[in-house]
XYZ file of C-alpha atoms in Angstrom:
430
model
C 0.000 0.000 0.000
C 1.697 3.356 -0.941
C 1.618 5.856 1.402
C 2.480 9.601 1.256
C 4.699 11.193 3.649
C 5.134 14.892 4.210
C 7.705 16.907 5.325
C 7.595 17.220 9.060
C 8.034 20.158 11.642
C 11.574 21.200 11.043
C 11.737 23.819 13.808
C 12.104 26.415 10.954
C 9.698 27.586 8.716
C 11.032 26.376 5.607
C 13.866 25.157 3.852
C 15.396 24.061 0.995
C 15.957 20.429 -0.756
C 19.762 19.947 -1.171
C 20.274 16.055 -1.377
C 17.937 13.547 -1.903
C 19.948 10.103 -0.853
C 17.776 7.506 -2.421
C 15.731 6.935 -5.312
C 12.708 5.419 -6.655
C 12.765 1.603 -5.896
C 15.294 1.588 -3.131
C 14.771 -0.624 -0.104
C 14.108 2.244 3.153
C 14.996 0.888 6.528
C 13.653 3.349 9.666
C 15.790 6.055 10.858
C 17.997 5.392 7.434
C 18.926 9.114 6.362
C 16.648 9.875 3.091
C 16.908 13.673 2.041
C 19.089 16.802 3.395
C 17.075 20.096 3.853
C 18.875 23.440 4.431
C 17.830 26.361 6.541
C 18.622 29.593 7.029
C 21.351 28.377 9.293
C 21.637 24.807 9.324
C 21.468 21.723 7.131
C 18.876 19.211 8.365
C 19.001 15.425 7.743
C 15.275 13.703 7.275
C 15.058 10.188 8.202
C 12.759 7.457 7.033
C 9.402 7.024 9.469
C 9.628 3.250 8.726
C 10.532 -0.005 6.936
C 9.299 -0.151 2.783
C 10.397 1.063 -0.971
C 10.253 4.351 -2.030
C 7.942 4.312 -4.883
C 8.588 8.234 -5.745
C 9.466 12.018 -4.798
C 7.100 14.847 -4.664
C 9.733 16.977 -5.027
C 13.445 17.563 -6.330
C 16.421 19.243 -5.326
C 16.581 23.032 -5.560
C 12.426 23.545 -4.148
C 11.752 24.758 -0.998
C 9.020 22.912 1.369
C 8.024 23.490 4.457
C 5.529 21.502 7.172
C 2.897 19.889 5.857
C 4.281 19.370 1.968
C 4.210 16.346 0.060
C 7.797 14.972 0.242
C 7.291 11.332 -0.985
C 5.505 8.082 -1.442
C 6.898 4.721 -0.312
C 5.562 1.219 0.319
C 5.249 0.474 3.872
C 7.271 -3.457 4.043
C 4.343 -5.092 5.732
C 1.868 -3.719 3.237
C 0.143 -1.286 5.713
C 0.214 2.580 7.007
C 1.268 2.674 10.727
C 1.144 6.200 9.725
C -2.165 8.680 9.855
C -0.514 9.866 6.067
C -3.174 9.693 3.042
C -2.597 7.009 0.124
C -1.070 8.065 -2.770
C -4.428 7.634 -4.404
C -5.815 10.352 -2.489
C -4.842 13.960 -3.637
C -2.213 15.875 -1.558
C -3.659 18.266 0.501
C -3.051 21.968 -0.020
C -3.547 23.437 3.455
C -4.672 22.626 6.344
C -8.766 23.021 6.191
C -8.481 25.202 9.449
C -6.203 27.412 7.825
C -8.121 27.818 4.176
C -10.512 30.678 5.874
C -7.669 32.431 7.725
C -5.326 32.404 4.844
C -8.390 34.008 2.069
C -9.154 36.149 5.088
C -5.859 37.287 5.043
C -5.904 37.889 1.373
C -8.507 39.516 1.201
C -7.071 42.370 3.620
C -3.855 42.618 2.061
C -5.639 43.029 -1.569
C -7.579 45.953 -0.087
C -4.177 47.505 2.322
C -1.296 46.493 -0.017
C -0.007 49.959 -1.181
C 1.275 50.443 -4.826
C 4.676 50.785 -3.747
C 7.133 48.423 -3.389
C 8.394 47.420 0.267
C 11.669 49.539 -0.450
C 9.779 52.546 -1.089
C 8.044 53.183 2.082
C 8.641 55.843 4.760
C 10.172 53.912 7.989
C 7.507 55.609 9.937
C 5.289 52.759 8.769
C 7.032 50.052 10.149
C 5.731 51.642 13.710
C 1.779 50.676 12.648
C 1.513 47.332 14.675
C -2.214 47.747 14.670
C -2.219 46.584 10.979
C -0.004 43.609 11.787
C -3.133 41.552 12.937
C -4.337 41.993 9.445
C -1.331 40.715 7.372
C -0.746 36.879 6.168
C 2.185 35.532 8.372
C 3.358 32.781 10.552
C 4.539 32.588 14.377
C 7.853 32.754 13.562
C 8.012 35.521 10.941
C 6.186 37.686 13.446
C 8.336 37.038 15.995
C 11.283 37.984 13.491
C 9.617 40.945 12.873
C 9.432 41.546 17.039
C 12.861 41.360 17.296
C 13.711 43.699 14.620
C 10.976 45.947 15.078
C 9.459 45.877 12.383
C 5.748 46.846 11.071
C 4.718 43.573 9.036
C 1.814 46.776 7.741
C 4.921 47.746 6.006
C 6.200 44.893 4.331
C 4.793 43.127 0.802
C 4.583 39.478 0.956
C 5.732 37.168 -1.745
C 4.333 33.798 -0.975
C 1.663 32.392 -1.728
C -1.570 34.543 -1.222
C 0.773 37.480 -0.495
C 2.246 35.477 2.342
C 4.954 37.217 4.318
C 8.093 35.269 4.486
C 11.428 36.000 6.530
C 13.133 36.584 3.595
C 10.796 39.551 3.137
C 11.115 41.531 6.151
C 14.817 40.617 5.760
C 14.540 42.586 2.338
C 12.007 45.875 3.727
C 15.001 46.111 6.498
C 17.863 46.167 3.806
C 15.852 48.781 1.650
C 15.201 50.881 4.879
C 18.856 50.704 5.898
C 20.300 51.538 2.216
C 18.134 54.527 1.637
C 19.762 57.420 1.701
C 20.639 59.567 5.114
C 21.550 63.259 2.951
C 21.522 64.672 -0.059
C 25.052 63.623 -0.234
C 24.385 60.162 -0.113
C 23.805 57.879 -2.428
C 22.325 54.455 -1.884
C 22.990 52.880 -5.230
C 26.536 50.837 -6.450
C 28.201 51.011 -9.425
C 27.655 48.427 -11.618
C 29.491 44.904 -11.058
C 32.693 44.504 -13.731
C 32.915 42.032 -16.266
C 35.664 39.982 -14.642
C 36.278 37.899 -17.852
C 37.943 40.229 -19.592
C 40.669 40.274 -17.327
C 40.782 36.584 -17.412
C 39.280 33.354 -16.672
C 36.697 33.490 -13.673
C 35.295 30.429 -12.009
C 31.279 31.052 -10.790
C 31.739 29.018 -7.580
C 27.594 29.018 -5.584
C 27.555 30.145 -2.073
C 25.415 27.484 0.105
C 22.266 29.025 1.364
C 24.194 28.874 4.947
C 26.663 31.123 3.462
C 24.108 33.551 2.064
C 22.051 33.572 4.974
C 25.570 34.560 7.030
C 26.116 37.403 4.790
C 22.850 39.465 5.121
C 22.794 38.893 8.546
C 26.645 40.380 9.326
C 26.105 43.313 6.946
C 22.816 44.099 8.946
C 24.757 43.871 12.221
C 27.514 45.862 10.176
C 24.735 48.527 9.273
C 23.312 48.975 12.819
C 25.910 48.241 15.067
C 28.695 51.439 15.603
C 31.016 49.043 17.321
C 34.763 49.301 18.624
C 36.896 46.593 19.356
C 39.377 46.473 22.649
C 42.202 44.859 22.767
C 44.140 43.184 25.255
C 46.267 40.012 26.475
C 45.717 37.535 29.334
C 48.404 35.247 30.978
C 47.015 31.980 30.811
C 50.957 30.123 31.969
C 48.858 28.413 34.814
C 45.383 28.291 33.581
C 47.442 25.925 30.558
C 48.855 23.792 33.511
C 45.716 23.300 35.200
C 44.456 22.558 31.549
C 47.080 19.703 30.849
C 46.772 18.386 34.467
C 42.787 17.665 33.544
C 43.338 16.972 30.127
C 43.821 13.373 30.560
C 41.129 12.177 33.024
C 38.505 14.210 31.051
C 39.887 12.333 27.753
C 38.934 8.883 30.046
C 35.470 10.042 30.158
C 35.501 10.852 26.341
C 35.554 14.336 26.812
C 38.279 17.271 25.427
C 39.158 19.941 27.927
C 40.071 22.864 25.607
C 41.098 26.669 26.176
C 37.819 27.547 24.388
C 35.497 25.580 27.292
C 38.111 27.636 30.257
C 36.985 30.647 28.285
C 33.531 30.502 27.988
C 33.372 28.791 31.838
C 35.005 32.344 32.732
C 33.383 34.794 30.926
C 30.215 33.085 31.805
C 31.035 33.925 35.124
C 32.245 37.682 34.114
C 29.113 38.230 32.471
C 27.027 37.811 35.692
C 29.214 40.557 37.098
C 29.178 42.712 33.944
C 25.451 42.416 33.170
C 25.459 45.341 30.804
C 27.516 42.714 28.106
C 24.969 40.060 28.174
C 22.198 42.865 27.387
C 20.142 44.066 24.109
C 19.346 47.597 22.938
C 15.494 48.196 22.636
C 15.161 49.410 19.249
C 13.713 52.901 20.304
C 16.962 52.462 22.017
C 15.045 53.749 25.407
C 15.958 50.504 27.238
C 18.115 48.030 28.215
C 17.096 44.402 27.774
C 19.304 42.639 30.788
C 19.296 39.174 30.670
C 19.574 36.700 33.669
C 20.384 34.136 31.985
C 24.016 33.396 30.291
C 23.492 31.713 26.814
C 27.124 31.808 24.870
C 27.195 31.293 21.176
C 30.422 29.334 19.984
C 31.389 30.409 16.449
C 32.614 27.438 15.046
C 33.941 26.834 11.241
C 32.702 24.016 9.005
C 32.608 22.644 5.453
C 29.781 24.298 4.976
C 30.614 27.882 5.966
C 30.622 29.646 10.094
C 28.423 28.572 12.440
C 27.313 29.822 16.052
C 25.720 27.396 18.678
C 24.907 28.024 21.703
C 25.228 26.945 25.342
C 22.141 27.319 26.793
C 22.533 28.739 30.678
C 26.405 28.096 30.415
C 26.500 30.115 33.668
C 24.525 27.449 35.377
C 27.007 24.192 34.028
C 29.938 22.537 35.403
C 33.102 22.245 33.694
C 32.537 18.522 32.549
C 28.947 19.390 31.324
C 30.266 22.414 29.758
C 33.217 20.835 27.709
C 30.656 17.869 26.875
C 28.075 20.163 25.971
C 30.286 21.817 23.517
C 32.171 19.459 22.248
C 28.268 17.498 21.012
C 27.887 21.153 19.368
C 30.535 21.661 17.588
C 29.913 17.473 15.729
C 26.453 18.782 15.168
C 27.603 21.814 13.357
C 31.033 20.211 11.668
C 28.010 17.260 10.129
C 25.230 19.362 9.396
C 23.114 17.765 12.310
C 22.572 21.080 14.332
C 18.563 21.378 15.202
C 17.936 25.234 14.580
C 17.012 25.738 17.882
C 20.753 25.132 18.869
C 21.800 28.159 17.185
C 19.095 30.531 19.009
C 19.176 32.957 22.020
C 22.794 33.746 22.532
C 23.119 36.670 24.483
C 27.314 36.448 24.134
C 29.374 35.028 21.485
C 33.092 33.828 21.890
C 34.875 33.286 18.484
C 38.256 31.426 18.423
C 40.807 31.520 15.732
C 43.411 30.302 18.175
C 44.221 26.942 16.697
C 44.400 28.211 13.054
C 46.536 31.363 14.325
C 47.198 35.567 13.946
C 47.878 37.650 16.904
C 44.689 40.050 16.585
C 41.053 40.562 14.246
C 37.946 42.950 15.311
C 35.226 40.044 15.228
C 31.903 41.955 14.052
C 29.030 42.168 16.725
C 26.323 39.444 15.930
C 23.313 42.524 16.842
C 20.892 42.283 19.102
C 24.007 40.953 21.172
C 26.275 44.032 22.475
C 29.837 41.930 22.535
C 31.453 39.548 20.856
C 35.218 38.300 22.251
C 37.568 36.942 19.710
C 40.663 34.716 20.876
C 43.753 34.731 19.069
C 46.549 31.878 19.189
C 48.809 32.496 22.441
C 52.335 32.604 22.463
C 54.908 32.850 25.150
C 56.542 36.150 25.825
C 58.805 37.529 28.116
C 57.041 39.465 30.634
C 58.894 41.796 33.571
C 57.847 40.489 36.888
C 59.457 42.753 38.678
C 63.062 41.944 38.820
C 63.567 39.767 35.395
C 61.945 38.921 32.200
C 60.202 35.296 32.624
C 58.266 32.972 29.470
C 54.664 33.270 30.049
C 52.062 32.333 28.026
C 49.782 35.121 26.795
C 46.264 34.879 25.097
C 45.634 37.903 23.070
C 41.829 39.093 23.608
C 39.708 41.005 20.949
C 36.753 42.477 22.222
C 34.319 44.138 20.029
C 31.507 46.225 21.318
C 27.849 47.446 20.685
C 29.491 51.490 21.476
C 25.568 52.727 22.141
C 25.879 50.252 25.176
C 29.278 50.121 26.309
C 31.941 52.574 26.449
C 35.503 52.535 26.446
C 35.699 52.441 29.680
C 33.624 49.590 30.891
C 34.873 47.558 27.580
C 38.815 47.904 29.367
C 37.240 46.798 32.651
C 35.854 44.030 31.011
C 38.601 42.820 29.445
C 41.397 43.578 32.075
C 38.859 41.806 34.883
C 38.541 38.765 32.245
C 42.635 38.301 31.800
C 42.626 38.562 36.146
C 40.242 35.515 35.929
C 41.893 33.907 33.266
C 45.518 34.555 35.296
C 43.979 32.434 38.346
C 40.772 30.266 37.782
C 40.290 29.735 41.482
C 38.727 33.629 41.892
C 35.808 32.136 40.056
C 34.887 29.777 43.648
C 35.024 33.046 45.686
């Protein structure tokens, strides 16, 4: 009996079709990988529900799907559905029936509100109307996106179906609003992209949607973030000795003690006393948003291009859960296995370019977050102690800063208060 399957909740709202990892007639065992979707930020593996033979797919690499959409029809191996899916005889539903009224509800209102203008040509004062956001066609998450970037969803022109507003939508209206020009003097447009070839040979290489994604999103932190980055060093001779004294009876429970998980235990801790760095800007920029809670993104780099997830309440975790915590992260992200909501809600990020090397870089503040700290590779150095030059090992530190939030000032307390900790671990049990 053929049954049709549909693409399940992803935790994002859509996504694209990268891989499909069988075909038509192959033998399907349960939890056997079947397709690869990609997200915004992550690619997503999609497993077989059960036993049988894929008979077909509903779709092909390159769509986009999202929850609910036919994704293929197989042959269950004992010749029935243990599923609630329809048989491929039946025709794929479209929507949800609840939804069907909403949605030409919804369509209705935006054919009688939707201006004439493009999205890109509308005063910013309109994304301030959230009375009118009850009446536009979008999902949870899109108006939660919208939320967080304060923006009027009145404002922005859907291009899904039914005028459906997607992400990539309000992503655009922000873009348009932050290119538009401040002054007379200002122009908004760039000159037109060279012909390469005629210099040479050129080779069109695709960025991965991950890659893409990554892009907008630093030059919108780029665009609203004035940020300044402080620099500093942090002798880490003893913190490295307590490190290699661990490192073995942490490698017996199949865990890795590294610098990084020392440095994110720390400023964990430094963030608690230095509230104002684990904060947001309100975007009338009349408040501070001051978290108490301690969730540290982790940039880390894979195939597939940078990657931040997060510990979740690292304040609240051990050293062992900490290092294991990470350490299952960073797999996820390096094989494409990292569940969206793993790469949500960091309040801090730590990026480390320590084991590739340089001495120095001004890591770009991921905004809403206020501060990002970059570590370098450390190198011994011969530092005065008072009476002679001695080897120690120094960490150089990178701070970069939201500078509406935190001044000069506070960013060299920060810093100098971090390399203290960092000097001797054991202030952190006081």
């Amino acid at each position: 009996m053929s049954i049709l399957v549909n693409v399940p909740d992803l935790g994002v709202e859509q996504a694209e079709v990268i891989e499909l990892l069988v075909k038509p007639g192959d033998v399907l065992k349960k939890d056997q990988p079947i397709a690869v979707l990609e997200s915004d930020k992550a690619s997503l593996e999609l497993p077989a529900i059960e036993d049988g033979v894929l008979v077909s797919w509903s779709v092909k690499i390159g769509d986009t799907v999202k929850v609910g959409d036919a994704l293929l029809q197989f042959d269950a191996a004992d010749g029935e559905s243990k599923s609630e899916q329809p048989a491929a005889t039946d025709k794929p539903k479209e929507a949800p029936k609840a939804d069907k009224p909403a949605a030409e509800t919804a369509s209705k209102v935006t054919e009688a509100k939707a201006p004439s203008k493009p999205a890109a040509e509308k005063p910013a004062s309109v994304a301030n109307a959230p009375a009118a956001d009850a009446n536009v066609y979008a999902g949870p998450a899109v108006r939660r996106l919208a939320r967080e970037l304060g923006v009027g969803l009145g404002a922005v022109t859907g291009s899904g179906p039914k005028q459906r507003i997607l992400k990539e939508d309000v992503h655009d209206w922000v873009k348009a609003e932050l290119s538009k020009p401040r002054g007379a003097s200002v122009s908004a447009d760039l000159p037109p992209e060279p012909d390469y070839s005629k210099w040479g040979e050129v080779d069109l290489q695709p960025r991965s949607r991950i890659q893409r994604k990554s892009a907008e999103n630093l030059a919108r932190s780029a665009n609203i973030v004035p940020q300044v980055t402080q620099f500093d060093e942090a002798d880490i001779t003893e913190l490295e000795a307590f490190r290699l004294s661990l490192k073995d009876r942490f490698k017996a429970e199949g865990l890795s003690l590294t610098m990084t998980a020392l440095v994110a235990k720390t400023v964990a801790y430094l963030l608690q006393e230095m509230p104002a760095f684990n904060s947001s800007l309100s975007r009338d920029g009349e408040n501070l948003v001051v978290k108490q809670y301690v969730n540290l993104g982790i940039a880390v780099d894979t195939p597939n291009g940078l990657l931040v997830p997060v510990l979740h309440n690292a304040n609240t975790m051990g050293l062992r859960e900490l290092s294991a915590r990470l350490g299952e992260l960073a797999e996820q992200a390096r094989t494409g296995k990292l569940p969206p909501a793993a790469m949500q809600g960091a309040t801090f990020t730590i990026s480390s370019l320590g084991g590739i090397g340089g001495t120095a870089f001004t890591p770009l503040v991921n905004w809403p977050e206020v501060g990002i700290l970059g570590l370098s590779r450390a190198q011994h150095k011969p530092v005065w102690d008072g009476q002679a030059f001695v080897p120690r090992l120094m960490l150089p530190l990178s701070l970069s800063y939201d500078h509406r939030v935190i001044d000069g000032a506070s960013a060299a307390r920060f810093t100098t208060r971090l390399s203290q900790l960092l000097a001797d671990v054991r202030q952190l049990l006081v």
